[in-house]
Every structure is written in structure tokens, then in C-alpha cells.
Short mmCIF file of C-alpha atoms in Angstrom, two decimals:
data_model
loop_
_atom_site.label_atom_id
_atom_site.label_comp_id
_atom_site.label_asym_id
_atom_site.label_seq_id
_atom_site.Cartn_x
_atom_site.Cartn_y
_atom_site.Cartn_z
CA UNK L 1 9.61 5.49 -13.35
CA UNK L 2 7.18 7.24 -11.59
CA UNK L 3 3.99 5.32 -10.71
CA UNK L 4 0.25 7.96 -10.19
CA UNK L 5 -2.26 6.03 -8.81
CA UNK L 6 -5.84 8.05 -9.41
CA UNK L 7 -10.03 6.74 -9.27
CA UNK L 8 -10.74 8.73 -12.68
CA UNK L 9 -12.29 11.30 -10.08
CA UNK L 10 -11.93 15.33 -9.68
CA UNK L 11 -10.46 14.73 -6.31
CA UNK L 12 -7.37 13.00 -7.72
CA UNK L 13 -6.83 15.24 -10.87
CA UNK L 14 -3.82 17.08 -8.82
CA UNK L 15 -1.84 13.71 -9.28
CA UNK L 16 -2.45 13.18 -12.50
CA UNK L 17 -0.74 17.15 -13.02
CA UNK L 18 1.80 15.77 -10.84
CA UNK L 19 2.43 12.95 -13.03
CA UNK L 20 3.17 15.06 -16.00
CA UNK L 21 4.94 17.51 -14.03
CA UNK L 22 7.58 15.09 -12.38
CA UNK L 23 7.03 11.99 -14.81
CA UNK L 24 9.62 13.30 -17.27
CA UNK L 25 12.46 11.95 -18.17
CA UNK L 26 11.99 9.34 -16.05
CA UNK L 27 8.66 7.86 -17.62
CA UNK L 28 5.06 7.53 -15.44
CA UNK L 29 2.31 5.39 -15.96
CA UNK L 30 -1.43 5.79 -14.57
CA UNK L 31 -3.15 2.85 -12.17
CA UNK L 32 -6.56 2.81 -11.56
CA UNK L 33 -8.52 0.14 -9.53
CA UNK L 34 -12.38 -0.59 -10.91
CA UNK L 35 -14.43 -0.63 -7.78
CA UNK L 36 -16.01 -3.94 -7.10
CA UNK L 37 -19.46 -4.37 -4.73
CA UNK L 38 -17.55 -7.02 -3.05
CA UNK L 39 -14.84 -4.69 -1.60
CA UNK L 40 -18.10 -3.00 0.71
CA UNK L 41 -19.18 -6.61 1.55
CA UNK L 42 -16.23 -8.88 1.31
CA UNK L 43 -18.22 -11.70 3.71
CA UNK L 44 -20.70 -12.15 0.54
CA UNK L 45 -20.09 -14.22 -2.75
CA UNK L 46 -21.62 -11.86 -4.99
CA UNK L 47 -20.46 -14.67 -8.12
CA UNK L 48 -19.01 -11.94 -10.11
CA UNK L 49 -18.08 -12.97 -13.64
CA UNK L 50 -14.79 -12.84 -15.61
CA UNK L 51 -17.12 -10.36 -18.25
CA UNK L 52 -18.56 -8.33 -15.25
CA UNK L 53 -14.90 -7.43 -14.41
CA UNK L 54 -13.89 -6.71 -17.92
CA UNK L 55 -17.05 -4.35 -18.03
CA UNK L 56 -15.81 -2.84 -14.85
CA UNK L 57 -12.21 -2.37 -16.57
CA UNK L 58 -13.96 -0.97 -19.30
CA UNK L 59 -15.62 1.33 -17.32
CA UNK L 60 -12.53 2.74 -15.70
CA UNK L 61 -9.98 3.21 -18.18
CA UNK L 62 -12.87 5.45 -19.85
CA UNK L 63 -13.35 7.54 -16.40
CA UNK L 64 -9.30 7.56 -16.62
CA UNK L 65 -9.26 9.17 -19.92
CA UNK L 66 -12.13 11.74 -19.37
CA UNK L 67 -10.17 12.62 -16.34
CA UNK L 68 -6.96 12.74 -18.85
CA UNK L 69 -9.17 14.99 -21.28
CA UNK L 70 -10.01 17.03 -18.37
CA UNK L 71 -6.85 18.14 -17.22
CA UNK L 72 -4.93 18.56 -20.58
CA UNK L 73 -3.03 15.63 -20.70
CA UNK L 74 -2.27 14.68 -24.37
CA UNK L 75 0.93 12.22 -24.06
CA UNK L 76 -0.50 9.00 -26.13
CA UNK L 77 2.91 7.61 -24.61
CA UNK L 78 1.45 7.27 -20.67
CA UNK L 79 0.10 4.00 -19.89
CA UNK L 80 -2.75 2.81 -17.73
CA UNK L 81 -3.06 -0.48 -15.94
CA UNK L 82 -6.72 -1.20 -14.71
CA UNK L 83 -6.83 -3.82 -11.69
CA UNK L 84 -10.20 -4.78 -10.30
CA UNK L 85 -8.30 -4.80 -7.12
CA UNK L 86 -8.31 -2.88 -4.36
CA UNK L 87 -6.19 0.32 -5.49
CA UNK L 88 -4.01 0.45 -2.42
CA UNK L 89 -2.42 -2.92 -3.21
CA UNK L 90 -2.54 -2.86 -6.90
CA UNK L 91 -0.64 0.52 -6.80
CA UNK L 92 1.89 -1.06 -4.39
CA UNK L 93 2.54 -3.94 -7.05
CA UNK L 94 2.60 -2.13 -10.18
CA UNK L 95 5.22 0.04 -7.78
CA UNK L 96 7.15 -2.97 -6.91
CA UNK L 97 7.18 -4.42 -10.70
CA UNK L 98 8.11 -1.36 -12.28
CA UNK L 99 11.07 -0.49 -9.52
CA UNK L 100 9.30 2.65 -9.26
CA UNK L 101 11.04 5.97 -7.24
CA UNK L 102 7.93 7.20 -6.89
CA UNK L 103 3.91 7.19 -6.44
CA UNK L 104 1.95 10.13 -6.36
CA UNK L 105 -1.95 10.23 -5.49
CA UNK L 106 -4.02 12.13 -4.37
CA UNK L 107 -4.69 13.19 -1.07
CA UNK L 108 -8.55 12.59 -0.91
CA UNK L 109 -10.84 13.78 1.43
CA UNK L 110 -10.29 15.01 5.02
CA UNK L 111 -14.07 14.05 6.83
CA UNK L 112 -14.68 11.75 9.56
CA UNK L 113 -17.10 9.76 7.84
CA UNK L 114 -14.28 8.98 4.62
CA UNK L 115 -12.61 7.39 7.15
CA UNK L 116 -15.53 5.37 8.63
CA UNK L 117 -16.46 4.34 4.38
CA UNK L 118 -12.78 3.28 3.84
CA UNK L 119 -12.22 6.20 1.64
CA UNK L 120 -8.68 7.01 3.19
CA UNK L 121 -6.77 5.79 -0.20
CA UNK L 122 -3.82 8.08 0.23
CA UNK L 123 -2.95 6.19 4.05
CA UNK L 124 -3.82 2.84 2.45
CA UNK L 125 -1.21 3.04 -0.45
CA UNK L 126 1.66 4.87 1.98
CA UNK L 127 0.77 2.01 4.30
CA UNK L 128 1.85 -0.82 1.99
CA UNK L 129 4.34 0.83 -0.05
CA UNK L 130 7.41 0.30 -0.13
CA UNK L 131 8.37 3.65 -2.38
CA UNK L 132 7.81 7.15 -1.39
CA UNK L 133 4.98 8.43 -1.91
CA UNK L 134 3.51 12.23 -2.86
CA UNK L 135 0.03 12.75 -1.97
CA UNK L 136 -1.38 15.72 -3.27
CA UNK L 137 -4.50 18.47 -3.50
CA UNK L 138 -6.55 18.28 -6.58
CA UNK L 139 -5.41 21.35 -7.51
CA UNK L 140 -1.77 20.53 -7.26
CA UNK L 141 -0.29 22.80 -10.13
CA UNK L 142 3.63 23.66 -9.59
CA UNK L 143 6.03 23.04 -8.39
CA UNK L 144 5.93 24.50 -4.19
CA UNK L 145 8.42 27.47 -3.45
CA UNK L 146 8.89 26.23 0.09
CA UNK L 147 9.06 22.80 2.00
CA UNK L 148 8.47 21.99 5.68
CA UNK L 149 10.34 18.42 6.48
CA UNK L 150 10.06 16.89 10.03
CA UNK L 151 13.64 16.08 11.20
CA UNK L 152 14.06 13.08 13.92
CA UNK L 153 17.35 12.50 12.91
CA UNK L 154 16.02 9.12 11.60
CA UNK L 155 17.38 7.31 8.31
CA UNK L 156 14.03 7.91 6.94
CA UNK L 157 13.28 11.54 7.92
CA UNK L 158 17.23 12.48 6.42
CA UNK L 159 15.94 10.72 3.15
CA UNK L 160 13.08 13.09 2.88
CA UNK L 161 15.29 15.94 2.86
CA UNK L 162 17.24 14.73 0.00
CA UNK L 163 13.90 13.93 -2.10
CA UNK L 164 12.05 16.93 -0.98
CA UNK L 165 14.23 19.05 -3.13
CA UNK L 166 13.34 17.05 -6.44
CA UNK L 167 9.80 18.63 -6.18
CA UNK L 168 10.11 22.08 -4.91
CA UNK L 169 11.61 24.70 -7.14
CA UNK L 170 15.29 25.43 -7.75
CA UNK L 171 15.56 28.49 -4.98
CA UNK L 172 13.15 26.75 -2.28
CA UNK L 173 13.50 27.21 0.98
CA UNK L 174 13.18 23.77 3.11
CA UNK L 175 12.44 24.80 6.63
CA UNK L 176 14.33 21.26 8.81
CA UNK L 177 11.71 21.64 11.60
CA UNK L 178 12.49 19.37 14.45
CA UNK L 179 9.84 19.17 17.56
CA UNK L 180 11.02 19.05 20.70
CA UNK L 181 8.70 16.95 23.84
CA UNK L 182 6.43 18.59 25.66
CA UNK L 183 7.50 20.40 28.81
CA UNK L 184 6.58 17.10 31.47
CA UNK L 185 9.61 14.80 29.31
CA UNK L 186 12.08 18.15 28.77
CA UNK L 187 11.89 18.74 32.62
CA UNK L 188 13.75 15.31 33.06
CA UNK L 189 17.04 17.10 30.84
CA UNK L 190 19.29 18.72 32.31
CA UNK L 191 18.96 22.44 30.83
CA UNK L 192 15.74 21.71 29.84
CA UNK L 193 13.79 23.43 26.51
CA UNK L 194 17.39 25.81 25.89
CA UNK L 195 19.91 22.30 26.11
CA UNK L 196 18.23 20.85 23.89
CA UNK L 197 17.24 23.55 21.54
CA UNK L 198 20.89 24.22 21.45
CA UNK L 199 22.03 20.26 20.91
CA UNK L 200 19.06 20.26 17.97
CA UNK L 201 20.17 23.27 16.20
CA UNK L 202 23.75 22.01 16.16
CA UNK L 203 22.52 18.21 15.08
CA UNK L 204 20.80 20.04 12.25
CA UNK L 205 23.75 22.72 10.98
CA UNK L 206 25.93 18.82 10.66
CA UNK L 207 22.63 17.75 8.15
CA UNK L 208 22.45 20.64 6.57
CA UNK L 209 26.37 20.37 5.64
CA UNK L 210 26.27 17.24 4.77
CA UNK L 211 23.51 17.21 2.14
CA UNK L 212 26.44 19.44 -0.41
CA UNK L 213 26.31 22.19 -2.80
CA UNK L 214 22.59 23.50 -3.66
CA UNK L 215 23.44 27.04 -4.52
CA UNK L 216 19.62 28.35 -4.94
CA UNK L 217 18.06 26.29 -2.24
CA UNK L 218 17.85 27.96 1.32
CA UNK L 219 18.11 25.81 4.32
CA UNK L 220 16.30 27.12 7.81
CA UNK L 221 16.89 24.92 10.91
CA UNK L 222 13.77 25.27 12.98
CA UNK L 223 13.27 24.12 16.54
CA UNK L 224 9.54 23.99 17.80
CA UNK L 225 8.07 22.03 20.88
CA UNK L 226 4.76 19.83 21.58
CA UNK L 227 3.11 17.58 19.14
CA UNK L 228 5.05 16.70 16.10
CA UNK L 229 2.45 16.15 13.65
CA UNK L 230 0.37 19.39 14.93
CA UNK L 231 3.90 21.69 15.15
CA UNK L 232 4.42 20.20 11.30
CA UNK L 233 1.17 21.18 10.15
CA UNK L 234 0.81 24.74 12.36
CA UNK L 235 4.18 25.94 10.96
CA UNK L 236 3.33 24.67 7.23
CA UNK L 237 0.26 26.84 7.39
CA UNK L 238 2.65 29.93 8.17
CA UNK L 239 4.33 29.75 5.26
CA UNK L 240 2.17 29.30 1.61
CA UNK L 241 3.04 27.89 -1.13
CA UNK L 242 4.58 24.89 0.66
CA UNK L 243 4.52 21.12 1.00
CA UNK L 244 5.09 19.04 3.92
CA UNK L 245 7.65 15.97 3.91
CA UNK L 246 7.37 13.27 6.72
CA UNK L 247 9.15 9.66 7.16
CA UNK L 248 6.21 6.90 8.06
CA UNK L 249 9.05 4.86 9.90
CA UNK L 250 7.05 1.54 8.53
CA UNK L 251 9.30 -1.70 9.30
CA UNK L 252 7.54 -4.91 8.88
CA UNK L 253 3.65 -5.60 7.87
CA UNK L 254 2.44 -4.51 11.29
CA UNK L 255 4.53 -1.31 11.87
CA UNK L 256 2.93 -0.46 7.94
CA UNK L 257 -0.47 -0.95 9.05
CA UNK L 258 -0.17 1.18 12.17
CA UNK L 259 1.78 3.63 10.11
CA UNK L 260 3.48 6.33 12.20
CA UNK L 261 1.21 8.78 13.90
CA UNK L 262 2.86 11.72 13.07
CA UNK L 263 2.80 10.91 9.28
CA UNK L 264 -0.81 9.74 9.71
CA UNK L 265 -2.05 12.83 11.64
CA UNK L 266 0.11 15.33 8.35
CA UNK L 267 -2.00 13.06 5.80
CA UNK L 268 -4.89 13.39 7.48
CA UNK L 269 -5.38 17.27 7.63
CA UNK L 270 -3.05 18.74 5.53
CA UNK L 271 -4.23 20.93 2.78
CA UNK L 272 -0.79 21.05 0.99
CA UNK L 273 1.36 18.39 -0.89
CA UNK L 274 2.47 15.48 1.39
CA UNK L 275 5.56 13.15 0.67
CA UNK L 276 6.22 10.40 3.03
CA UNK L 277 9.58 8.45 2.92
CA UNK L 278 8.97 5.03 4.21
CA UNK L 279 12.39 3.66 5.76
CA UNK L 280 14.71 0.92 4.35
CA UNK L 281 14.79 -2.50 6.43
CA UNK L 282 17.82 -2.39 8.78
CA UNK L 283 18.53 0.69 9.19
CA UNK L 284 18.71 2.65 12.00
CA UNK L 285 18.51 6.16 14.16
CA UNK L 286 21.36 8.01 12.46
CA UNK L 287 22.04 10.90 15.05
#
């Protein structure tokens, strides 16, 4: 089951394409949070009734199935949940009820000022979910031809590899980019940028024989230096028709709500698909 989380809004249409477009056989179903006055002012009892919230409800599922109207979507088999909630957490348990392997959204808006009105939704649900999650442009399409997945050699950056190729097509090329630290930490190796250019391209050829037989899919081992989220998004924007694919390394309620900065940076400014893998409790640096 694949859960899309979506405001009725233009700027989330791309995951409602993405729902149809990954939803099958599996099954998706639509959530969509009515906005309430009191999420802007939370400190004030604004006494709202059980009928204001079903007129709110109202009001949403109808800007859910415009939206549905707008992009094509005739499956009378998709359901919608309205919450008057706030839609990070009522995506995350609608996720958690339905054992979903998936929510996609959308990936919003990329101003300063978004951020300073709250409207970050894409961060908020990745930040309490416990699924992975596919953020996308609204005018996700297709399926990408190419994938650019940040490699740490973490349990939860290694999962992203293996789910990356569920959404690309079936001869992508994933580019396994992994950053190396800046020059001032490198100079403390012995060997420097080459040793460990040379130790990462060999820790990569053992993930990239492990993951098995995928006869149309191409995988590149790439080796970059400085920041990781910046190296992730420079070398996406190289190569078009892409996606990026990130692990949030989220343990715990606090590591959530910090959410990793490189996954937070990719979010944050990418202009292509996004899917964050959020890592299972207990587990560990694999390499």
C-alpha cells in the first residue's frame, strides 16, 4: 500500500501522478489534512465546533477531487481520508495503520519565507515517518531514466539503493555517489584524497555486487569531495532526467526532528524527485 499525502493544491499534483504511477498493484490511497486557523495560532481557543470541522472536511475532499479531475485520475477505487489534523502527522498515522511501503508528496516550495510560514510539509512528514518517503515536483510525470543515491555505507543509505530502482525505469543508470571530507579532515589520512578514493571505490564495487542480477540497470560508482548534500545536488543537476535518493538517518523523536542535514539541505533545493529512506531502530554502520 502506498500512502500520497497532497493539500488539493497545483503544487502537489506531481504526487498524486505518482500515486497512480507506482500505486498499482499494490493499492494507494489519498490523505489530505483540512487546514484549521488554530494550527497559525495554537496559543488561542478559537472554540471550533464538531460542524465547523465537518465543513472543513467537506471542503477538502472537494479541493481533493478537483485536483483528481485535474490531473486525469478516474480510479473510483482510490480512497481519501480527510483529517483536520496537521497533515504531517495524520499522513504518518494513516502510514503506520495501513503498514504502508511508501508515501509520496510533494515537494512544495523552495523560498525562505515557506519556511518561516511553516509551509515545509515535505520535511515535516519525512521527519515523523517511519516509511520512506518520495517527495516530488508538481510536474512529476515518469518514471526518471537516471538516479543519484548518496552512499555512506550506512544501513539506511544501502536501503535506498535497493528502493531507488522500484521508481526509475528498467535500464536506469544509478550513479552510487559517495562524498569524501573536505581537504582539512583528508589531510589527517594517510594517502590522503587518492587512499581513500581508492578504499571508496572498492567499498562500493562489494555494494554494487551484492545488490544481484539487474540486467538493464547500469551501476556507476562515483567518488566526489566537500559537502555531501551540495556534491548530491551539483552532480544530480549534471545529469537530467534524474532523481535523488538520500537516507535521513532519523533514530529516536529527537534525531527525527533534527532530521539529517544532508537529507534536509537535498529536500530543500532540489528540483528533481527526492526519496529519503529513514533507518530501522538498531541497526548500524554496515561498512
Amino acid at each position: 500500500m502506498i500512502v500520497v499525502a497532497t493539500d488539493g493544491r497545483e503544487q502537489s499534483d506531481g504526487a498524486v501522478r505518482a500515486g497512480v504511477l507506482f500505486g498499482e498493484p499494490a493499492g494507494w490511497r489519498i490523505v489530505s489534512a483540512a487546514p484549521l486557523l488554530h494550527n497559525f495560532a495554537p496559543e488561542l481557543d478559537l472554540g471550533i465546533t464538531a460542524q465547523a470541522l465537518e465543513v472543513l472536511r467537506d471542503q477538502q475532499r472537494q479541493s481533493v477531487q478537483d485536483q483528481l479531475r485535474r490531473v486525469r485520475v478516474e480510479d473510483a477505487r482510490v480512497e481519501v481520508d480527510i483529517a483536520a489534523s496537521d497533515p504531517a502527522l495524520a499522513t504518518a498515522t494513516v502510514a503506520r495503520r495501513e503498514n504502508a511501503s511508501l508515501v509520496i508528496c510533494g515537494l512544495g516550495r523552495h523560498r525562505i519565507v515557506d519556511r518561516l510560514l511553516g509551509d515545509e510539509t515535505a520535511l515535516a512528514i519525512i521527519r515523523v515517518s517511519e516509511h520512506p518517503v518520495l517527495a516530488v515536483p508538481d510536474d512529476f510525470a515518469h518514471r526518471p531514466r537516471c538516479a543519484v543515491v548518496g552512499v555512506d555505507f550506512s544501513e539506511d543509505s544501502l536501503r535506498a539503493i535497493e528502493l531507488v530502482t522500484r521508481f526509475t525505469t528498467s535500464s536506469a543508470t544509478i550513479h552510487l555517489v559517495n562524498v569524501a571530507p573536505h581537504e582539512h579532515v583528508l589531510h589527517l589520512v594517510p594517502g590522503g584524497f587518492n587512499a581513500y578514493e581508492e578504499h571508496a571505490r572498492a567499498q562500493l564495487a562489494r555494494v554494487i555486487e551484492g545488490l544481484g542480477a539487474l540486467p538493464d540497470v547500469l551501476f556507476q560508482p562515483v567518488v566526489r569531495q566537500g559537502d555531501p548534500g551540495s556534491e548530491l545536488l551539483r552532480y544530480a543537476a549534471e545529469h537530467e532526467d534524474g532523481m535523488i535518493a538520500v537516507g535521513t538517518r532519523g533514530l529516536g523523536f529527537v534525531a527525527r526532528l533534527l532530521l539529517g542535514s544532508v537529507a534536509t539541505k537535498v529536500i530543500r533545493a532540489s528540483p528533481v524527485p527526492v526519496l529519503t529512506v529513514p533507518r530501522r531502530p538498531g541497526t548500524r554502520r554496515l561498512v
